[in-house]
Tab-separated table of C-alpha atoms in Angstrom:
chain	number	residue	atom	x	y	z
I	1	MET	CA	128.548	123.411	94.201
I	2	ASP	CA	129.964	124.347	97.618
I	3	ARG	CA	128.265	123.871	100.978
I	4	ARG	CA	127.280	127.546	101.431
I	5	THR	CA	125.742	127.727	97.962
I	6	VAL	CA	123.706	124.578	98.546
I	7	LEU	CA	122.499	125.751	101.955
I	8	ALA	CA	121.486	129.112	100.526
I	9	SER	CA	119.587	127.382	97.727
I	10	VAL	CA	117.752	125.102	100.153
I	11	GLY	CA	116.792	128.113	102.252
I	12	ALA	CA	115.462	129.935	99.223
I	13	VAL	CA	113.311	127.006	98.162
I	14	VAL	CA	111.928	126.452	101.641
I	15	ALA	CA	111.203	130.161	102.108
I	16	VAL	CA	109.211	130.405	98.887
I	17	ALA	CA	107.297	127.149	99.264
I	18	PRO	CA	104.616	128.299	101.781
I	19	LEU	CA	103.621	131.191	99.505
I	20	ARG	CA	102.647	128.695	96.843
I	21	ALA	CA	101.142	126.018	99.053
I	22	GLN	CA	97.831	126.020	97.172
I	23	GLU	CA	99.367	125.963	93.702
I	24	ALA	CA	100.604	122.969	91.727
I	25	PRO	CA	104.384	123.460	91.697
I	26	GLN	CA	106.313	123.787	88.472
I	27	TRP	CA	109.603	121.904	88.245
I	28	SER	CA	112.459	122.571	85.832
I	29	SER	CA	111.697	119.423	83.831
I	30	PRO	CA	108.908	116.872	83.551
I	31	VAL	CA	108.830	114.398	86.428
I	32	ILE	CA	108.065	110.687	86.623
I	33	ASP	CA	107.491	109.244	90.077
I	34	MET	CA	109.086	105.802	90.063
I	35	HIS	CA	107.631	104.812	93.437
I	36	PHE	CA	103.890	105.462	93.543
I	37	HIS	CA	101.664	102.929	95.316
I	38	ILE	CA	98.245	102.503	93.770
I	39	ARG	CA	95.325	103.949	95.758
I	40	ARG	CA	92.053	102.139	96.344
I	41	THR	CA	90.080	104.380	93.983
I	42	PRO	CA	91.141	106.205	90.792
I	43	GLU	CA	90.558	109.752	92.061
I	44	PRO	CA	93.418	110.029	94.627
I	45	ASN	CA	95.827	108.454	92.146
I	46	ILE	CA	95.244	111.402	89.843
I	47	ALA	CA	94.902	114.054	92.579
I	48	HIS	CA	98.305	113.245	94.043
I	49	GLN	CA	100.131	113.712	90.753
I	50	ARG	CA	98.278	116.918	89.895
I	51	GLY	CA	98.815	118.429	93.329
I	52	ALA	CA	102.538	117.630	93.408
I	53	GLY	CA	103.190	118.782	89.864
I	54	VAL	CA	104.194	115.277	88.775
I	55	THR	CA	103.941	114.516	85.058
I	56	ALA	CA	103.723	110.728	85.246
I	57	ALA	CA	104.004	107.851	87.690
I	58	ASN	CA	105.223	104.278	87.726
I	59	VAL	CA	102.507	102.487	89.697
I	60	LEU	CA	103.437	99.841	92.276
I	61	ALA	CA	100.762	97.196	92.815
I	62	ARG	CA	100.276	93.601	93.856
I	63	THR	CA	99.931	91.196	90.968
I	64	HIS	CA	96.259	90.616	91.781
I	65	ASP	CA	95.615	94.314	91.130
I	66	ALA	CA	96.732	94.107	87.491
I	67	ALA	CA	93.209	94.765	86.197
I	68	ALA	CA	92.894	97.919	88.320
I	69	VAL	CA	96.230	99.193	87.011
I	70	THR	CA	95.223	98.469	83.433
I	71	ALA	CA	91.982	100.403	83.905
I	72	LEU	CA	93.921	103.336	85.344
I	73	GLN	CA	96.313	103.277	82.396
I	74	VAL	CA	93.527	103.101	79.825
I	75	GLN	CA	91.909	106.202	81.321
I	76	ASN	CA	95.189	108.073	81.839
I	77	PRO	CA	97.928	106.574	79.615
I	78	ALA	CA	100.269	109.582	79.813
I	79	LEU	CA	99.895	109.951	83.584
I	80	PHE	CA	100.450	106.248	84.330
I	81	PRO	CA	102.720	104.866	81.591
I	82	SER	CA	104.143	101.930	83.546
I	83	TRP	CA	103.758	99.692	86.566
I	84	PHE	CA	105.632	97.131	88.670
I	85	GLY	CA	104.057	93.983	90.112
I	86	SER	CA	104.686	92.497	93.542
I	87	THR	CA	103.769	89.273	95.294
I	88	ASP	CA	104.931	87.314	98.326
I	89	VAL	CA	108.296	85.927	97.232
I	90	ALA	CA	108.128	83.098	99.786
I	91	LYS	CA	105.035	81.572	98.194
I	92	PRO	CA	105.554	78.718	95.707
I	93	ASP	CA	103.598	80.498	92.959
I	94	ALA	CA	105.647	83.711	93.156
I	95	GLU	CA	107.487	83.142	89.878
I	96	GLN	CA	104.269	82.299	88.054
I	97	LEU	CA	102.487	85.408	89.344
I	98	LEU	CA	105.399	87.735	88.578
I	99	THR	CA	105.730	86.301	85.085
I	100	GLN	CA	102.026	86.803	84.473
I	101	ALA	CA	102.316	90.404	85.656
I	102	VAL	CA	104.985	91.081	83.040
I	103	LYS	CA	102.845	89.403	80.394
I	104	SER	CA	100.041	91.737	81.514
I	105	GLY	CA	102.237	94.773	80.944
I	106	ALA	CA	104.300	95.223	84.113
I	107	LYS	CA	107.725	96.768	83.463
I	108	GLY	CA	109.343	95.408	86.614
I	109	PHE	CA	109.019	93.640	89.965
I	110	GLY	CA	108.347	95.625	93.097
I	111	GLU	CA	108.212	96.950	95.521
I	112	LEU	CA	109.443	93.666	97.009
I	113	LYS	CA	109.068	94.097	100.763
I	114	PHE	CA	108.984	90.783	102.547
I	115	PRO	CA	110.660	89.351	105.678
I	116	VAL	CA	113.451	87.480	103.903
I	117	ALA	CA	117.173	87.947	103.407
I	118	ALA	CA	118.191	89.895	100.316
I	119	ASP	CA	120.640	87.115	99.489
I	120	GLY	CA	118.313	84.276	100.462
I	121	PRO	CA	116.785	81.632	98.173
I	122	GLU	CA	113.430	83.399	97.877
I	123	MET	CA	114.968	86.515	96.388
I	124	ARG	CA	117.548	84.654	94.328
I	125	ARG	CA	114.855	82.983	92.268
I	126	VAL	CA	113.310	86.415	91.672
I	127	TYR	CA	116.672	87.757	90.496
I	128	ASP	CA	116.990	84.883	88.026
I	129	LEU	CA	113.485	85.530	86.715
I	130	ALA	CA	114.102	89.270	86.388
I	131	ALA	CA	117.185	88.598	84.290
I	132	GLU	CA	115.260	86.145	82.123
I	133	LEU	CA	112.397	88.617	81.545
I	134	ASN	CA	114.742	91.623	81.338
I	135	VAL	CA	112.922	93.706	83.954
I	136	PRO	CA	114.295	95.534	87.027
I	137	VAL	CA	113.691	94.553	90.660
I	138	LEU	CA	112.757	97.278	93.181
I	139	ILE	CA	113.863	96.178	96.667
I	140	HIS	CA	112.919	97.527	100.097
I	141	PHE	CA	116.003	97.110	102.320
I	142	GLN	CA	115.192	97.347	106.031
I	143	GLU	CA	117.010	96.139	109.140
I	144	ILE	CA	115.210	98.019	111.939
I	145	GLY	CA	111.506	97.797	112.748
I	146	GLN	CA	109.323	100.914	112.534
I	147	PRO	CA	105.700	101.751	113.418
I	148	ALA	CA	104.665	101.370	109.776
I	149	ALA	CA	106.819	98.315	109.114
I	150	PRO	CA	107.852	96.194	112.113
I	151	GLY	CA	110.661	93.720	111.567
I	152	GLY	CA	113.220	93.425	108.811
I	153	TYR	CA	112.770	93.164	105.055
I	154	ASN	CA	115.377	92.043	102.515
I	155	THR	CA	117.997	92.137	105.224
I	156	GLY	CA	121.734	92.019	104.594
I	157	ILE	CA	122.507	94.963	102.351
I	158	LYS	CA	126.096	94.936	103.575
I	159	ARG	CA	126.441	91.530	101.901
I	160	PHE	CA	124.699	92.673	98.731
I	161	ALA	CA	127.838	93.200	96.660
I	162	ALA	CA	128.025	89.427	96.254
I	163	ILE	CA	124.510	89.409	94.767
I	164	LEU	CA	125.269	92.237	92.354
I	165	LYS	CA	128.328	90.334	91.210
I	166	ALA	CA	126.500	87.000	90.932
I	167	TYR	CA	123.577	88.431	88.919
I	168	PRO	CA	125.168	90.853	86.424
I	169	LYS	CA	122.206	90.630	84.033
I	170	THR	CA	119.684	91.595	86.713
I	171	LYS	CA	118.865	95.282	87.176
I	172	PHE	CA	118.333	96.250	90.813
I	173	ILE	CA	116.704	99.405	92.253
I	174	GLY	CA	117.550	100.086	95.901
I	175	HIS	CA	115.114	101.740	98.310
I	176	ALA	CA	114.239	102.210	101.997
I	177	ASP	CA	115.983	102.996	105.247
I	178	ALA	CA	118.790	100.419	105.299
I	179	PHE	CA	119.724	101.323	101.737
I	180	TRP	CA	119.817	105.058	102.400
I	181	ALA	CA	121.219	105.009	105.937
I	182	ASN	CA	124.214	103.138	104.540
I	183	ILE	CA	125.103	106.174	102.444
I	184	SER	CA	127.361	107.008	105.410
I	185	ALA	CA	130.355	104.841	106.352
I	186	ASP	CA	129.626	105.151	110.074
I	187	TYR	CA	126.213	103.482	109.929
I	188	HIS	CA	125.889	100.419	112.161
I	189	GLU	CA	122.118	99.809	112.266
I	190	GLN	CA	121.796	102.022	115.344
I	191	GLU	CA	118.635	103.746	114.072
I	192	ALA	CA	116.450	103.805	110.978
I	193	TYR	CA	117.004	107.457	110.096
I	194	PRO	CA	120.420	108.693	111.264
I	195	THR	CA	121.261	112.374	111.179
I	196	GLY	CA	124.455	114.425	110.993
I	197	LEU	CA	127.117	114.879	108.360
I	198	ILE	CA	127.831	111.960	106.018
I	199	VAL	CA	131.055	110.019	106.434
I	200	PRO	CA	132.303	109.232	102.908
I	201	GLY	CA	132.752	105.647	101.839
I	202	GLY	CA	129.346	104.264	102.779
I	203	VAL	CA	128.168	100.903	101.470
I	204	THR	CA	125.422	102.401	99.285
I	205	ASP	CA	127.773	104.892	97.665
I	206	LYS	CA	130.303	102.141	96.912
I	207	LEU	CA	127.714	99.760	95.478
I	208	LEU	CA	126.337	102.417	93.146
I	209	ALA	CA	129.852	103.265	92.013
I	210	ASP	CA	131.088	99.701	91.565
I	211	TYR	CA	128.129	97.873	90.006
I	212	PRO	CA	126.485	99.051	86.776
I	213	ASN	CA	123.394	96.922	87.474
I	214	LEU	CA	122.442	98.816	90.650
I	215	PHE	CA	120.175	101.861	90.574
I	216	ALA	CA	118.322	103.720	93.337
I	217	ASP	CA	115.108	105.624	93.816
I	218	THR	CA	114.994	108.744	95.974
I	219	SER	CA	111.680	107.883	97.605
I	220	ALA	CA	110.259	108.053	101.117
I	221	ASN	CA	111.539	109.714	104.242
I	222	SER	CA	114.573	107.411	104.036
I	223	ALA	CA	116.020	109.023	100.906
I	224	ASN	CA	114.866	112.524	101.788
I	225	ASN	CA	116.467	112.227	105.218
I	226	ALA	CA	119.733	110.908	103.791
I	227	LEU	CA	119.951	113.608	101.128
I	228	SER	CA	119.086	116.345	103.653
I	229	ARG	CA	121.863	115.497	106.121
I	230	ASP	CA	124.870	117.029	104.388
I	231	PRO	CA	124.169	119.428	101.490
I	232	ALA	CA	127.736	119.463	100.172
I	233	PHE	CA	127.909	115.663	100.169
I	234	THR	CA	124.492	115.454	98.503
I	235	ALA	CA	125.536	117.753	95.665
I	236	ASP	CA	128.571	115.567	94.955
I	237	PHE	CA	126.583	112.344	95.375
I	238	LEU	CA	123.936	113.423	92.862
I	239	LYS	CA	126.628	114.475	90.412
I	240	ARG	CA	128.530	111.158	90.761
I	241	HIS	CA	125.449	109.001	90.374
I	242	GLN	CA	123.401	111.208	88.070
I	243	ASP	CA	122.822	108.368	85.596
I	244	LYS	CA	121.713	105.830	88.225
I	245	LEU	CA	119.190	107.692	90.373
I	246	HIS	CA	115.438	107.904	89.841
I	247	PHE	CA	113.010	110.247	91.531
I	248	GLY	CA	110.388	108.481	93.638
I	249	SER	CA	107.938	109.638	96.302
I	250	ASP	CA	106.453	106.665	98.219
I	251	CYS	CA	104.064	109.315	99.538
I	252	ASN	CA	100.812	108.514	101.339
I	253	CYS	CA	99.099	111.877	100.940
I	254	ASP	CA	95.802	112.213	99.094
I	255	ASP	CA	96.283	115.480	97.257
I	256	GLY	CA	99.973	116.075	96.509
I	257	LYS	CA	100.016	118.681	99.285
I	258	GLY	CA	100.304	116.518	102.431
I	259	GLY	CA	96.595	116.064	103.057
I	260	GLY	CA	94.757	112.960	104.213
I	261	ALA	CA	94.803	110.747	107.281
I	262	ALA	CA	97.502	108.379	106.019
I	263	GLN	CA	100.173	111.084	105.707
I	264	ASN	CA	99.226	112.601	109.068
I	265	SER	CA	99.318	109.441	111.193
I	266	ASP	CA	101.923	108.250	113.684
I	267	ARG	CA	103.004	105.660	111.123
I	268	VAL	CA	104.707	108.470	109.181
I	269	ALA	CA	108.083	109.858	110.277
I	270	PRO	CA	107.443	113.092	112.238
I	271	ARG	CA	109.535	115.197	109.849
I	272	MET	CA	107.231	114.230	106.962
I	273	ARG	CA	103.809	114.355	108.611
I	274	GLY	CA	101.439	116.706	106.855
I	275	LYS	CA	103.809	117.114	103.930
I	276	CYS	CA	103.843	115.677	100.432
I	277	VAL	CA	107.007	113.598	100.147
I	278	ALA	CA	107.041	114.104	96.379
I	279	GLN	CA	107.107	117.880	96.745
I	280	GLU	CA	109.651	117.824	99.572
I	281	THR	CA	112.102	115.643	97.656
I	282	LEU	CA	111.667	117.517	94.378
I	283	LYS	CA	112.449	120.757	96.230
I	284	LEU	CA	115.519	119.112	97.730
I	285	LEU	CA	116.728	117.842	94.363
I	286	THR	CA	116.106	121.232	92.765
I	287	ALA	CA	118.198	122.938	95.420
I	288	SER	CA	120.959	120.319	95.379
I	289	THR	CA	121.881	120.005	91.730
I	290	THR	CA	121.778	121.549	88.260
I	291	PRO	CA	118.704	121.557	85.985
I	292	ALA	CA	120.471	119.120	83.652
I	293	ILE	CA	121.120	116.584	86.399
I	294	PHE	CA	117.649	117.161	87.859
I	295	ARG	CA	116.139	116.215	84.503
I	296	LYS	CA	118.099	112.967	84.406
I	297	ILE	CA	116.987	111.976	87.905
I	298	ALA	CA	113.399	113.160	87.519
I	299	TRP	CA	112.736	111.993	83.959
I	300	THR	CA	115.399	110.643	81.606
I	301	ASN	CA	116.902	107.823	83.671
I	302	ALA	CA	113.590	106.111	84.347
I	303	HIS	CA	112.584	106.260	80.704
I	304	ARG	CA	115.872	104.703	79.670
I	305	LEU	CA	115.678	101.927	82.280
I	306	LEU	CA	112.073	101.012	81.467
I	307	GLY	CA	112.243	101.604	77.724
I	308	LEU	CA	109.540	104.282	77.809
I	309	LYS	CA	109.083	106.987	75.210
I	310	ALA	CA	110.183	110.305	76.717
């Protein structure tokens, strides 16, 4: 797909979207959101998926919320078929709590977002446990502080090749601004969300190509921003890594349409305020690739990784 074709497609999607703002969108395949944080009450969990036209969601929750996730799954098993558990990896009981989460039904660890090095001892013991339990690890890579997340989390992605090599039996899912900013070879931690055309040969692109145990989710402003920078590059990137990418939203909105205080606050990147990240990224993926590849990213890949029935 050439640059002009992609740009024309993006324009067409954007132009049509406002006309259907009040309707639940229809995508070319079913969609599972691999990065959906549990809400405080059941209603917005369901409203977000319905409003965004999402078929199912992998719920991210702290290990102490296992009972709430189970209740949500019992009421809506098709809508919430899986969940990941998270706990503070620096605490001495982290391994025990993560193990118990898996015994309680969790399909993975994450989102792990703590102020440690990605190649430090805290995370290394998690990687060993994930390999032992045969579950993936969803990691938030961040080097630069932001209003919603000051400081760094799982720092050192440019050293992460050594981890992927040292833990070949561990399945990793990359996420967040340091992961996606490094899609371009000219990224030097100058800002969280760089813009402009992508310079080929970025760390993220190389890691996905070189290590079969690394996957990525397309969630948050970080992925949407990266995949919006250079349409021609994005089309090639999605084609190259079509078997390793998973759709995710990491959206704060209440209704799948951008509503609610959380998605309209100054803690959200300005380009995403008042918008549903799920809808915005699904539009972008639709415009950037073929229906067959879209289905892999939006549905098939996640089911294969988590062992879910499609």
